[in-house]
PDB file of C-alpha atoms in Angstrom:
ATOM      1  CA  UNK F 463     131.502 107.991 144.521  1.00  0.00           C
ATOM      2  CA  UNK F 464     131.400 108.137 140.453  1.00  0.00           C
ATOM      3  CA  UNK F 465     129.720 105.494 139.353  1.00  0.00           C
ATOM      4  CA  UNK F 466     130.778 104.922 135.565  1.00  0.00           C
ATOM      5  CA  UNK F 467     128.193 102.347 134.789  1.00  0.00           C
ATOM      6  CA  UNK F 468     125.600 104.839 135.349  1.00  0.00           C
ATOM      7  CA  UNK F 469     124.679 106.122 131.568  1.00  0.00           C
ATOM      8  CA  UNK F 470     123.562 110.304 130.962  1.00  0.00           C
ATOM      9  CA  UNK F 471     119.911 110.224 130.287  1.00  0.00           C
ATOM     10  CA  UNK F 472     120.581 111.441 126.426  1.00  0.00           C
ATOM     11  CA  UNK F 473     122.918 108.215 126.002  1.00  0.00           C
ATOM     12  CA  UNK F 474     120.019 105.990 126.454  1.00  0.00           C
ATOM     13  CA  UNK F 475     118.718 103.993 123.635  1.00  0.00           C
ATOM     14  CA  UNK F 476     115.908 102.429 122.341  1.00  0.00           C
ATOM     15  CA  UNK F 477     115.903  98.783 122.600  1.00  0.00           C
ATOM     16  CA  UNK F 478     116.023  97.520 118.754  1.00  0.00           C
ATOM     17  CA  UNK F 479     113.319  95.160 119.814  1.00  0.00           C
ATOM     18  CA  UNK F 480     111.204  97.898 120.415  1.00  0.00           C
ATOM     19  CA  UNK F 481     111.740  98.958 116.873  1.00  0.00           C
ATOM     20  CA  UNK F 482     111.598  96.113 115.391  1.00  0.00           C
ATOM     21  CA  UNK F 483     108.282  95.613 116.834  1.00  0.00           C
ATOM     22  CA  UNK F 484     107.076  98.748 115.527  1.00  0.00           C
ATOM     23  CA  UNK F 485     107.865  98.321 111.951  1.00  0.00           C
ATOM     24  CA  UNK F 486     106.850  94.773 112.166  1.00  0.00           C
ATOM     25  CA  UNK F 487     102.978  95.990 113.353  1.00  0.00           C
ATOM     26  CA  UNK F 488     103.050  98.634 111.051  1.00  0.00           C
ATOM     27  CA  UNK F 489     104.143  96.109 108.358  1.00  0.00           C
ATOM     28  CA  UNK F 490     101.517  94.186 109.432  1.00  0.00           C
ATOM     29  CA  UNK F 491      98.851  96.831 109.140  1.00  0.00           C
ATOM     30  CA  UNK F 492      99.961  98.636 105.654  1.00  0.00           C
ATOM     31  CA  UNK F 493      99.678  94.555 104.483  1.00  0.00           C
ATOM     32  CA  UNK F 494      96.398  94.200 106.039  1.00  0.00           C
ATOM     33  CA  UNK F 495      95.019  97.741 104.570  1.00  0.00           C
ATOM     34  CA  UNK F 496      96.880  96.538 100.975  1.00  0.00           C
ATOM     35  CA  UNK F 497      94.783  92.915 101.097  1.00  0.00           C
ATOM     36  CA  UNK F 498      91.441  94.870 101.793  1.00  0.00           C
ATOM     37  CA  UNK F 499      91.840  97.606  99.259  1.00  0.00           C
ATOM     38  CA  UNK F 500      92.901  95.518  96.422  1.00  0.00           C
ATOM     39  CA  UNK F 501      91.640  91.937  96.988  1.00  0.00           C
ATOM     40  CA  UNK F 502      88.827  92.024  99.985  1.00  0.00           C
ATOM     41  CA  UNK F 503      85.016  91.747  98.160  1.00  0.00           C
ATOM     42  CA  UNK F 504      82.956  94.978  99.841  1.00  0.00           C
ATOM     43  CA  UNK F 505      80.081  93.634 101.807  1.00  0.00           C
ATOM     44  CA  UNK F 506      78.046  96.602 101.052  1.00  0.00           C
ATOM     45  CA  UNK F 507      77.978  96.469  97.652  1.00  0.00           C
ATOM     46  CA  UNK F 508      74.812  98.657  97.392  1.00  0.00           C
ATOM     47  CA  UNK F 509      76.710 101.775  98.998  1.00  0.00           C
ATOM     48  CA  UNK F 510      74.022 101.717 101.609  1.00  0.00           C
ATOM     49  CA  UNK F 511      75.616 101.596 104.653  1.00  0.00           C
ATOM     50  CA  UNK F 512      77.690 104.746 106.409  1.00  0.00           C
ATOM     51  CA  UNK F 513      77.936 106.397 103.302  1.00  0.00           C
ATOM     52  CA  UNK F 514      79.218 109.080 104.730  1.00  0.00           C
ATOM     53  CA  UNK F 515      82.656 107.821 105.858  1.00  0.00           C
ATOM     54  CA  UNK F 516      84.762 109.174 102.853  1.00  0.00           C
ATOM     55  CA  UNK F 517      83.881 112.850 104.100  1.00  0.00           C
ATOM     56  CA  UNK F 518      84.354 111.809 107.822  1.00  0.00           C
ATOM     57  CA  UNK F 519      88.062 110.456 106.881  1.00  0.00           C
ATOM     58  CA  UNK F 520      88.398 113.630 104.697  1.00  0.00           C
ATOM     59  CA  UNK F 521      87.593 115.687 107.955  1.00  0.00           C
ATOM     60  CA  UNK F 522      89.846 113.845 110.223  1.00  0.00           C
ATOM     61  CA  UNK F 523      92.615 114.231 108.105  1.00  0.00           C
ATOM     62  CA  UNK F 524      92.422 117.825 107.806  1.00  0.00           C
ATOM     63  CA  UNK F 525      91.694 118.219 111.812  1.00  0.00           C
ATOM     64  CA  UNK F 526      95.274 116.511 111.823  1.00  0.00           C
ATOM     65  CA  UNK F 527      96.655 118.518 109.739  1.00  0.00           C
ATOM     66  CA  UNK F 528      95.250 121.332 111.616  1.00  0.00           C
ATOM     67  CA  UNK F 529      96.707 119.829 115.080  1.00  0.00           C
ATOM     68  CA  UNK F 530     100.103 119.264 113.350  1.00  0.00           C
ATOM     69  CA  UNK F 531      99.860 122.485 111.939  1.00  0.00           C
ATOM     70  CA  UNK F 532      99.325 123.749 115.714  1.00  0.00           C
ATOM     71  CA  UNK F 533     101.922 121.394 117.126  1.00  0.00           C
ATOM     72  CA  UNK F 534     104.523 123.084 115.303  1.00  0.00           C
ATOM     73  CA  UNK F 535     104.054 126.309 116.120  1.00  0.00           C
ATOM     74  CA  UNK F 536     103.895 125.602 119.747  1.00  0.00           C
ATOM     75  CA  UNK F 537     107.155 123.989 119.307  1.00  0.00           C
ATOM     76  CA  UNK F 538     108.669 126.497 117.692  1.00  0.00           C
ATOM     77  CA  UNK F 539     107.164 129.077 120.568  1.00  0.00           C
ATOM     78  CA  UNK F 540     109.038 126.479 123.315  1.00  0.00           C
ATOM     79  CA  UNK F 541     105.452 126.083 124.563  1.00  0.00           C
ATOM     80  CA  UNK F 542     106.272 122.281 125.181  1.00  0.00           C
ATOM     81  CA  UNK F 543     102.920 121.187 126.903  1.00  0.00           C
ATOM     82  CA  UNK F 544     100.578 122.759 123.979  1.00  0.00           C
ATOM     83  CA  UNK F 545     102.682 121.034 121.531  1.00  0.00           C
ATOM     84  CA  UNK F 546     102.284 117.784 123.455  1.00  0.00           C
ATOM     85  CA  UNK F 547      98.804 118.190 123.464  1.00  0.00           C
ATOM     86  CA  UNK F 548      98.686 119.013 119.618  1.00  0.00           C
ATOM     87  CA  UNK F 549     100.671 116.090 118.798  1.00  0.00           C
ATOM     88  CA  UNK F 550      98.434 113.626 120.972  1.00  0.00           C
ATOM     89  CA  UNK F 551      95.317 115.560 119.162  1.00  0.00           C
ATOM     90  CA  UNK F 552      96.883 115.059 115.250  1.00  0.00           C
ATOM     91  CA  UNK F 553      97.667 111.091 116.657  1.00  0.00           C
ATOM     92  CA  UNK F 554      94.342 110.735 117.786  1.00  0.00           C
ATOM     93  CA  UNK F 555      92.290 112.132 114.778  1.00  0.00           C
ATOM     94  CA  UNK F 556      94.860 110.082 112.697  1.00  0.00           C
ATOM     95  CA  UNK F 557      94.397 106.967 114.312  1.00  0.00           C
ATOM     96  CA  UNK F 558      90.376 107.134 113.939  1.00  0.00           C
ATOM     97  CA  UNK F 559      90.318 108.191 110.824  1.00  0.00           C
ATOM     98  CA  UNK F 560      92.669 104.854 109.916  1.00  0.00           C
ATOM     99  CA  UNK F 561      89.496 103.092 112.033  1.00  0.00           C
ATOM    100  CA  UNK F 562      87.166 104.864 109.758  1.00  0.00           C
ATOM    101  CA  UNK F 563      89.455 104.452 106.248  1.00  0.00           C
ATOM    102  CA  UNK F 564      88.973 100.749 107.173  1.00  0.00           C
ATOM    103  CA  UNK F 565      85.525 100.606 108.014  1.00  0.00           C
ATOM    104  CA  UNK F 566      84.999 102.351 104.746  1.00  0.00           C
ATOM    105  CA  UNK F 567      86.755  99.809 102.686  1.00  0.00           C
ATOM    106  CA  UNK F 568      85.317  96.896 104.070  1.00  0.00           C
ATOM    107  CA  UNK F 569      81.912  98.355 103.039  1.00  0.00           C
ATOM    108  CA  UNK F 570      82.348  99.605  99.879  1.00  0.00           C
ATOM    109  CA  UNK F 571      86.118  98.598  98.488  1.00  0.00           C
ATOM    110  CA  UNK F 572      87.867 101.228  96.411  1.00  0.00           C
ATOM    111  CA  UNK F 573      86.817 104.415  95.222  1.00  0.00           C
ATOM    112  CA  UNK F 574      87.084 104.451  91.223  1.00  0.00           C
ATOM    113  CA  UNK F 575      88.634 107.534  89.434  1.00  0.00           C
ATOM    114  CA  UNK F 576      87.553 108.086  85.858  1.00  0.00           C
ATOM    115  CA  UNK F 577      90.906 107.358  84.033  1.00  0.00           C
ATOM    116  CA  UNK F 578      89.677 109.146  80.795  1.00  0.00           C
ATOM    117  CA  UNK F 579      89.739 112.419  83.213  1.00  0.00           C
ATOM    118  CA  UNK F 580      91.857 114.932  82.522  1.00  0.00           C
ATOM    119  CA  UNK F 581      92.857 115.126  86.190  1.00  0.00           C
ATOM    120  CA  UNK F 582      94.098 111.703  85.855  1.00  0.00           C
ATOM    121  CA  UNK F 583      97.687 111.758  85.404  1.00  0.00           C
ATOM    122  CA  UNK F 584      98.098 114.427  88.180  1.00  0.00           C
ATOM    123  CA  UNK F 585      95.301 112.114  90.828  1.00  0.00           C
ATOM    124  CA  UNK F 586      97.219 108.626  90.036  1.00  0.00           C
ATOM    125  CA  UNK F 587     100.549 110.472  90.919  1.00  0.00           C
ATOM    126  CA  UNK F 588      99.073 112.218  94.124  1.00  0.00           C
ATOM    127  CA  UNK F 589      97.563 108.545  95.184  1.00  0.00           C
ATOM    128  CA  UNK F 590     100.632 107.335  94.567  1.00  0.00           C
ATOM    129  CA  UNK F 591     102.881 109.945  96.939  1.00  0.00           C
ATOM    130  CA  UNK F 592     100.171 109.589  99.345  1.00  0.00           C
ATOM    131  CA  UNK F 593     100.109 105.993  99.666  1.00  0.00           C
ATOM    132  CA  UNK F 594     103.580 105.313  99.558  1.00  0.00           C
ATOM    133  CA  UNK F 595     104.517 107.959 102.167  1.00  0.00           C
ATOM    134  CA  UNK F 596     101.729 106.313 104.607  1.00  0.00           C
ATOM    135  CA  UNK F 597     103.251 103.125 104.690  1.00  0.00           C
ATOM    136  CA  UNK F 598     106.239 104.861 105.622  1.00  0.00           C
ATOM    137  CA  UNK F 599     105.211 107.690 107.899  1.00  0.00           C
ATOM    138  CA  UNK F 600     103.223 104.913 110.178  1.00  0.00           C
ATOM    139  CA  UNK F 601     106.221 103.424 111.537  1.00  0.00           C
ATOM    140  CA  UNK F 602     107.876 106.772 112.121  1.00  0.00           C
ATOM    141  CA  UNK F 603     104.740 108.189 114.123  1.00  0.00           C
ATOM    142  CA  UNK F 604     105.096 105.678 116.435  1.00  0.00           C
ATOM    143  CA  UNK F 605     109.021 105.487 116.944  1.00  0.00           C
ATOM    144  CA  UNK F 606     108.645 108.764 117.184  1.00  0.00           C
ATOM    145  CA  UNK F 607     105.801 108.892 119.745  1.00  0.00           C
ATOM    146  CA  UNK F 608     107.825 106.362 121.660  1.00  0.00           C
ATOM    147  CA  UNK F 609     110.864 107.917 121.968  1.00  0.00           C
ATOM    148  CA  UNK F 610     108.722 111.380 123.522  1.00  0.00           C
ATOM    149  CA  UNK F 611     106.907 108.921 125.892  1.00  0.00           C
ATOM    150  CA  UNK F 612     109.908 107.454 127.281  1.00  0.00           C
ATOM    151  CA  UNK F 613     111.744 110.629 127.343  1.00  0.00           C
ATOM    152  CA  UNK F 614     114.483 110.316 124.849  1.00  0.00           C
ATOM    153  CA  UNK F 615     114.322 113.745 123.469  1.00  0.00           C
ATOM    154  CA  UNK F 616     117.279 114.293 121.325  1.00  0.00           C
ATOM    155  CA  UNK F 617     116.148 111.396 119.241  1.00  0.00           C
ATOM    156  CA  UNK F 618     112.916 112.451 119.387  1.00  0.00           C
ATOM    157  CA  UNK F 619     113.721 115.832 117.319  1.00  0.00           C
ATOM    158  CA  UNK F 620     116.407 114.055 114.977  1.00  0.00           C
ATOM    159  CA  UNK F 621     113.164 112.094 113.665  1.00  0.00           C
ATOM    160  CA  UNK F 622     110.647 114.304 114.401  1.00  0.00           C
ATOM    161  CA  UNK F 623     112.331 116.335 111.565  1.00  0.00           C
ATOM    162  CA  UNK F 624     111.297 113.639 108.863  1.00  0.00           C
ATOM    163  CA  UNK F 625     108.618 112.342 110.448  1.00  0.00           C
ATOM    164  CA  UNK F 626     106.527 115.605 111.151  1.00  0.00           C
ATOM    165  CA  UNK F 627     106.868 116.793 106.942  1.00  0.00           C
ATOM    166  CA  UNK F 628     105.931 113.587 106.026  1.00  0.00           C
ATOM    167  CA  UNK F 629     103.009 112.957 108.142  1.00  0.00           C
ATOM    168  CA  UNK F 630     102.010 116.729 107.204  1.00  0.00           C
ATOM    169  CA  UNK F 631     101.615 115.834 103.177  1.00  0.00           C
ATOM    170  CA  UNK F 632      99.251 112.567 104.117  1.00  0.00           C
ATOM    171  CA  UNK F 633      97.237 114.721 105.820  1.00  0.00           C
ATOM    172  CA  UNK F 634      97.272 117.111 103.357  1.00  0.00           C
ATOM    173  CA  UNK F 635      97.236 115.153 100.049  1.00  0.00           C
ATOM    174  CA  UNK F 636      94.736 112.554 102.028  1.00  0.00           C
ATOM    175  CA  UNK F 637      91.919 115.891 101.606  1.00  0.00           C
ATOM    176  CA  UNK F 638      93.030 116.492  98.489  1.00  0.00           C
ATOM    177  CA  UNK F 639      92.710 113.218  97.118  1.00  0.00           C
ATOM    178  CA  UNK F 640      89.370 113.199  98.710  1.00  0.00           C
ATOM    179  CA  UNK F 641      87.933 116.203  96.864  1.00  0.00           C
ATOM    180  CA  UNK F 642      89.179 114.937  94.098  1.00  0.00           C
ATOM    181  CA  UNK F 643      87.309 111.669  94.215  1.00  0.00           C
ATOM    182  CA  UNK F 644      83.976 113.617  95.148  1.00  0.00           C
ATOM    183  CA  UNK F 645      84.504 115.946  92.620  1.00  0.00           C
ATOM    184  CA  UNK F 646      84.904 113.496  89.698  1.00  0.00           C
ATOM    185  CA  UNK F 647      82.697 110.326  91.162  1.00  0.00           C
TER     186      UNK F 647
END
């Protein structure tokens, strides 16, 4: 009665159009967030409305840092379901504060940095990590989130090894790069 079709549960794998989907939306997004940072006009020119958004995106960022921070330990611990809900609490502050990050600039566009600053070569290079690394941790938050929602695991912790550091700096350098901007602006 050995059935050799059936495949061990670790065996299974993700359906590349599954993926492919993934990286396509998140290609989508990072062009959509590139198009209204660098070429969308503000419609609140004045700075009138929510003006507080730039410290609300500062304070979700470091809540996921917090829950990331949290999610790791639990996983360390083997305390599975606290780590679960750690992740799903770092996923959830993320995902508003990309909600809010866009609200923000469609508002009031781009924050300026003084250039003549003598913070600026260090602040253009943090921006620069911190930007880049987004585009790329998006896609691997949600693989990742997809492969521990439909049980696969193994793979889950082979990218959860990247995808957790990675995710961990944007939080990080995304309150950094806020107090940075308040502190100069």
């Amino acid at each position: 009665m050995n059935d050799s079709s059936a495949l061990p549960s670790n065996t299974v794998r993700t359906p590349p159009s599954i993926i492919a989907a993934i990286i396509v939306v998140s290609a989508v997004a990072s062009a959509f967030i590139c198009w209204l940072v660098y070429f969308h006009t503000p419609t609140d020119v004045a700075g009138t409305q929510l003006r507080s958004l730039p410290l609300v995106n500062a304070v979700l960022n470091a809540l996921s840092t917090v829950a990331l921070l949290l999610g790791y330990r639990y996983i360390r611990a083997r305390n599975i379901p606290a780590h679960r809900a750690a992740m799903f609490a770092a996923f959830f502050f993320s995902s508003i504060f990309l909600v809010c990050y866009l609200a923000n600039f469609t508002l009031h566009g781009e924050t300026r940095f003084d250039r003549l600053s003598p913070w600026w070569p260090f602040y253009w290079k943090l921006l620069l990590s911190h930007i880049l690394l987004s585009v790329i941790a998006l896609p691997m938050i949600l693989i990742t989130f997809f492969l521990s929602l439909t049980g696969r695991f193994p793979a889950h912790r082979r990218l959860a090894r990247y995808t957790y550091p990675i995710w961990l700096y944007v939080s990080v350098t995304g309150v950094i790069v806020y107090w940075m901007q308040s502190a100069i602006h």
